């Protein structure tokens, strides 16, 4: 698996650079919407966010978070499963012991050349736990700032 990852980090840098460009573009769009904002004529997510940022739930709708949330939505929402797969592969490449346990469990439950089906997930508790932990770790679609209360 490691041979498929770029060891010098250029892929990660490219993704970060693209994300930063999207944040800057989203920031320009948000600023334009703020200038033309009409609380009685909300037309899209940005308008509703601006409206909520001055309402009773303002602490959850801070304008400084909006550009990053828009960029994350655009980058991840196009295909969340590919984003999850990317993060799973990346994190397992960093944690070889977890990668080995997942491979061993799949080999034992499915076999080396077996075909997966949806019902096989019940026989892969460790793999399921790893996927759940990756989803928790990456927070793949952070639409709103979140806190535990």
PDB file of C-alpha atoms in Angstrom:
ATOM      1  CA  UNK A   1       0.000   0.000   0.000  1.00  0.00           C
ATOM      2  CA  UNK A   2       2.831   2.412   0.812  1.00  0.00           C
ATOM      3  CA  UNK A   3       4.199   2.284  -2.724  1.00  0.00           C
ATOM      4  CA  UNK A   4       1.060   4.110  -3.928  1.00  0.00           C
ATOM      5  CA  UNK A   5       1.480   7.085  -1.591  1.00  0.00           C
ATOM      6  CA  UNK A   6       3.712   9.979  -2.524  1.00  0.00           C
ATOM      7  CA  UNK A   7       6.460   9.932   0.104  1.00  0.00           C
ATOM      8  CA  UNK A   8       7.582  13.545  -0.295  1.00  0.00           C
ATOM      9  CA  UNK A   9       4.167  14.973   0.585  1.00  0.00           C
ATOM     10  CA  UNK A  10       3.457  16.734  -2.706  1.00  0.00           C
ATOM     11  CA  UNK A  11      -0.002  15.145  -2.968  1.00  0.00           C
ATOM     12  CA  UNK A  12      -0.896  16.394   0.498  1.00  0.00           C
ATOM     13  CA  UNK A  13       0.508  19.834  -0.321  1.00  0.00           C
ATOM     14  CA  UNK A  14      -1.506  19.948  -3.539  1.00  0.00           C
ATOM     15  CA  UNK A  15      -4.730  19.100  -1.685  1.00  0.00           C
ATOM     16  CA  UNK A  16      -3.972  21.703   0.989  1.00  0.00           C
ATOM     17  CA  UNK A  17      -3.185  24.318  -1.666  1.00  0.00           C
ATOM     18  CA  UNK A  18      -6.424  23.523  -3.520  1.00  0.00           C
ATOM     19  CA  UNK A  19      -8.392  23.713  -0.275  1.00  0.00           C
ATOM     20  CA  UNK A  20      -6.800  27.077   0.573  1.00  0.00           C
ATOM     21  CA  UNK A  21      -7.714  28.400  -2.886  1.00  0.00           C
ATOM     22  CA  UNK A  22     -11.294  27.239  -2.389  1.00  0.00           C
ATOM     23  CA  UNK A  23     -11.425  28.938   1.029  1.00  0.00           C
ATOM     24  CA  UNK A  24     -10.212  32.196  -0.546  1.00  0.00           C
ATOM     25  CA  UNK A  25     -12.816  31.947  -3.306  1.00  0.00           C
ATOM     26  CA  UNK A  26     -15.542  31.163  -0.758  1.00  0.00           C
ATOM     27  CA  UNK A  27     -14.403  34.141   1.358  1.00  0.00           C
ATOM     28  CA  UNK A  28     -14.837  36.464  -1.659  1.00  0.00           C
ATOM     29  CA  UNK A  29     -18.306  35.067  -2.346  1.00  0.00           C
ATOM     30  CA  UNK A  30     -19.317  35.388   1.321  1.00  0.00           C
ATOM     31  CA  UNK A  31     -18.108  39.008   1.411  1.00  0.00           C
ATOM     32  CA  UNK A  32     -20.123  39.789  -1.739  1.00  0.00           C
ATOM     33  CA  UNK A  33     -23.219  38.194  -0.184  1.00  0.00           C
ATOM     34  CA  UNK A  34     -22.718  40.184   3.034  1.00  0.00           C
ATOM     35  CA  UNK A  35     -22.602  43.443   1.030  1.00  0.00           C
ATOM     36  CA  UNK A  36     -25.875  42.604  -0.777  1.00  0.00           C
ATOM     37  CA  UNK A  37     -27.556  40.794   2.127  1.00  0.00           C
ATOM     38  CA  UNK A  38     -31.329  41.162   2.515  1.00  0.00           C
ATOM     39  CA  UNK A  39     -32.731  39.289   5.523  1.00  0.00           C
ATOM     40  CA  UNK A  40     -36.164  39.199   3.865  1.00  0.00           C
ATOM     41  CA  UNK A  41     -34.831  37.572   0.703  1.00  0.00           C
ATOM     42  CA  UNK A  42     -32.522  34.683   1.656  1.00  0.00           C
ATOM     43  CA  UNK A  43     -31.753  32.706  -1.483  1.00  0.00           C
ATOM     44  CA  UNK A  44     -29.055  30.213  -0.525  1.00  0.00           C
ATOM     45  CA  UNK A  45     -27.036  28.624   2.269  1.00  0.00           C
ATOM     46  CA  UNK A  46     -24.777  31.661   2.585  1.00  0.00           C
ATOM     47  CA  UNK A  47     -27.714  34.046   3.031  1.00  0.00           C
ATOM     48  CA  UNK A  48     -29.285  31.843   5.697  1.00  0.00           C
ATOM     49  CA  UNK A  49     -25.937  31.516   7.497  1.00  0.00           C
ATOM     50  CA  UNK A  50     -25.521  35.319   7.479  1.00  0.00           C
ATOM     51  CA  UNK A  51     -29.040  35.701   8.847  1.00  0.00           C
ATOM     52  CA  UNK A  52     -28.412  33.158  11.614  1.00  0.00           C
ATOM     53  CA  UNK A  53     -25.088  34.803  12.505  1.00  0.00           C
ATOM     54  CA  UNK A  54     -26.987  37.722  14.018  1.00  0.00           C
ATOM     55  CA  UNK A  55     -29.820  35.698  15.539  1.00  0.00           C
ATOM     56  CA  UNK A  56     -30.262  33.787  18.787  1.00  0.00           C
ATOM     57  CA  UNK A  57     -28.014  30.947  17.535  1.00  0.00           C
ATOM     58  CA  UNK A  58     -25.181  33.286  16.537  1.00  0.00           C
ATOM     59  CA  UNK A  59     -22.588  31.332  18.519  1.00  0.00           C
ATOM     60  CA  UNK A  60     -23.118  28.383  16.124  1.00  0.00           C
ATOM     61  CA  UNK A  61     -23.092  30.465  12.927  1.00  0.00           C
ATOM     62  CA  UNK A  62     -19.915  32.508  13.082  1.00  0.00           C
ATOM     63  CA  UNK A  63     -19.091  34.132   9.775  1.00  0.00           C
ATOM     64  CA  UNK A  64     -15.383  33.373  10.171  1.00  0.00           C
ATOM     65  CA  UNK A  65     -16.178  29.637   9.852  1.00  0.00           C
ATOM     66  CA  UNK A  66     -18.335  29.931   6.733  1.00  0.00           C
ATOM     67  CA  UNK A  67     -15.605  30.019   4.012  1.00  0.00           C
ATOM     68  CA  UNK A  68     -13.887  26.878   5.360  1.00  0.00           C
ATOM     69  CA  UNK A  69     -17.216  25.084   5.708  1.00  0.00           C
ATOM     70  CA  UNK A  70     -18.125  25.932   2.119  1.00  0.00           C
ATOM     71  CA  UNK A  71     -14.728  24.712   0.862  1.00  0.00           C
ATOM     72  CA  UNK A  72     -15.036  21.494   2.883  1.00  0.00           C
ATOM     73  CA  UNK A  73     -18.538  20.948   1.547  1.00  0.00           C
ATOM     74  CA  UNK A  74     -17.374  21.407  -2.038  1.00  0.00           C
ATOM     75  CA  UNK A  75     -14.282  19.225  -1.682  1.00  0.00           C
ATOM     76  CA  UNK A  76     -15.805  16.378   0.320  1.00  0.00           C
ATOM     77  CA  UNK A  77     -19.390  16.345  -0.832  1.00  0.00           C
ATOM     78  CA  UNK A  78     -18.534  15.467  -4.423  1.00  0.00           C
ATOM     79  CA  UNK A  79     -17.752  11.931  -3.356  1.00  0.00           C
ATOM     80  CA  UNK A  80     -17.607  11.311   0.396  1.00  0.00           C
ATOM     81  CA  UNK A  81     -16.724   7.649  -0.018  1.00  0.00           C
ATOM     82  CA  UNK A  82     -13.566   8.439  -1.993  1.00  0.00           C
ATOM     83  CA  UNK A  83     -12.579  10.955   0.681  1.00  0.00           C
ATOM     84  CA  UNK A  84     -13.135   8.351   3.369  1.00  0.00           C
ATOM     85  CA  UNK A  85     -11.151   5.779   1.400  1.00  0.00           C
ATOM     86  CA  UNK A  86      -8.299   8.245   0.936  1.00  0.00           C
ATOM     87  CA  UNK A  87      -8.176   8.991   4.663  1.00  0.00           C
ATOM     88  CA  UNK A  88      -8.392   5.287   5.566  1.00  0.00           C
ATOM     89  CA  UNK A  89      -5.476   4.473   3.282  1.00  0.00           C
ATOM     90  CA  UNK A  90      -3.454   7.436   4.470  1.00  0.00           C
ATOM     91  CA  UNK A  91      -3.969   6.723   8.171  1.00  0.00           C
ATOM     92  CA  UNK A  92      -3.354   2.989   7.784  1.00  0.00           C
ATOM     93  CA  UNK A  93      -0.135   3.757   5.910  1.00  0.00           C
ATOM     94  CA  UNK A  94       0.920   5.778   8.940  1.00  0.00           C
ATOM     95  CA  UNK A  95      -0.154   3.033  11.361  1.00  0.00           C
ATOM     96  CA  UNK A  96       1.148  -0.222   9.886  1.00  0.00           C
ATOM     97  CA  UNK A  97       0.011  -2.303  12.879  1.00  0.00           C
ATOM     98  CA  UNK A  98      -3.618  -1.313  12.264  1.00  0.00           C
ATOM     99  CA  UNK A  99      -3.192  -1.929   8.536  1.00  0.00           C
ATOM    100  CA  UNK A 100      -1.907  -5.438   9.288  1.00  0.00           C
ATOM    101  CA  UNK A 101      -4.813  -6.236  11.642  1.00  0.00           C
ATOM    102  CA  UNK A 102      -7.355  -5.109   9.029  1.00  0.00           C
ATOM    103  CA  UNK A 103      -5.635  -7.203   6.336  1.00  0.00           C
ATOM    104  CA  UNK A 104      -5.490 -10.241   8.626  1.00  0.00           C
ATOM    105  CA  UNK A 105      -9.166  -9.930   9.519  1.00  0.00           C
ATOM    106  CA  UNK A 106     -10.179  -9.645   5.855  1.00  0.00           C
ATOM    107  CA  UNK A 107      -8.001 -12.631   4.929  1.00  0.00           C
ATOM    108  CA  UNK A 108      -9.535 -14.746   7.715  1.00  0.00           C
ATOM    109  CA  UNK A 109     -13.142 -13.719   7.121  1.00  0.00           C
ATOM    110  CA  UNK A 110     -13.219 -13.409   3.327  1.00  0.00           C
ATOM    111  CA  UNK A 111     -10.064 -15.035   1.992  1.00  0.00           C
ATOM    112  CA  UNK A 112      -7.382 -13.723  -0.325  1.00  0.00           C
ATOM    113  CA  UNK A 113      -9.474 -13.730  -3.477  1.00  0.00           C
ATOM    114  CA  UNK A 114     -12.986 -13.735  -2.066  1.00  0.00           C
ATOM    115  CA  UNK A 115     -15.657 -11.289  -3.116  1.00  0.00           C
ATOM    116  CA  UNK A 116     -17.119  -8.911  -0.553  1.00  0.00           C
ATOM    117  CA  UNK A 117     -20.814  -8.479   0.030  1.00  0.00           C
ATOM    118  CA  UNK A 118     -22.722  -6.174   2.353  1.00  0.00           C
ATOM    119  CA  UNK A 119     -23.463  -9.050   4.720  1.00  0.00           C
ATOM    120  CA  UNK A 120     -19.711  -9.678   5.206  1.00  0.00           C
ATOM    121  CA  UNK A 121     -19.420  -6.561   7.341  1.00  0.00           C
ATOM    122  CA  UNK A 122     -20.757  -8.512  10.328  1.00  0.00           C
ATOM    123  CA  UNK A 123     -17.666 -10.745  10.125  1.00  0.00           C
ATOM    124  CA  UNK A 124     -15.326  -7.737  10.075  1.00  0.00           C
ATOM    125  CA  UNK A 125     -15.788  -6.001  13.446  1.00  0.00           C
ATOM    126  CA  UNK A 126     -12.232  -4.659  13.640  1.00  0.00           C
ATOM    127  CA  UNK A 127     -12.384  -3.279  10.104  1.00  0.00           C
ATOM    128  CA  UNK A 128     -15.733  -1.653  10.867  1.00  0.00           C
ATOM    129  CA  UNK A 129     -14.292  -0.137  14.039  1.00  0.00           C
ATOM    130  CA  UNK A 130     -11.332   1.275  12.092  1.00  0.00           C
ATOM    131  CA  UNK A 131     -13.661   2.834   9.506  1.00  0.00           C
ATOM    132  CA  UNK A 132     -15.807   4.356  12.266  1.00  0.00           C
ATOM    133  CA  UNK A 133     -12.719   5.732  13.976  1.00  0.00           C
ATOM    134  CA  UNK A 134     -11.440   7.247  10.721  1.00  0.00           C
ATOM    135  CA  UNK A 135     -14.838   8.875  10.167  1.00  0.00           C
ATOM    136  CA  UNK A 136     -14.743  10.263  13.693  1.00  0.00           C
ATOM    137  CA  UNK A 137     -11.160  11.428  13.284  1.00  0.00           C
ATOM    138  CA  UNK A 138     -11.570  13.244   9.960  1.00  0.00           C
ATOM    139  CA  UNK A 139     -15.045  14.725  10.483  1.00  0.00           C
ATOM    140  CA  UNK A 140     -15.605  14.421   6.740  1.00  0.00           C
ATOM    141  CA  UNK A 141     -18.349  17.042   6.394  1.00  0.00           C
ATOM    142  CA  UNK A 142     -18.046  19.778   8.999  1.00  0.00           C
ATOM    143  CA  UNK A 143     -21.018  21.935   7.987  1.00  0.00           C
ATOM    144  CA  UNK A 144     -21.294  23.593  11.379  1.00  0.00           C
ATOM    145  CA  UNK A 145     -18.849  24.242  14.177  1.00  0.00           C
ATOM    146  CA  UNK A 146     -19.599  21.650  16.819  1.00  0.00           C
ATOM    147  CA  UNK A 147     -19.098  21.311  20.541  1.00  0.00           C
ATOM    148  CA  UNK A 148     -20.079  18.743  23.117  1.00  0.00           C
ATOM    149  CA  UNK A 149     -22.257  20.065  25.890  1.00  0.00           C
TER     150      UNK A 149
END
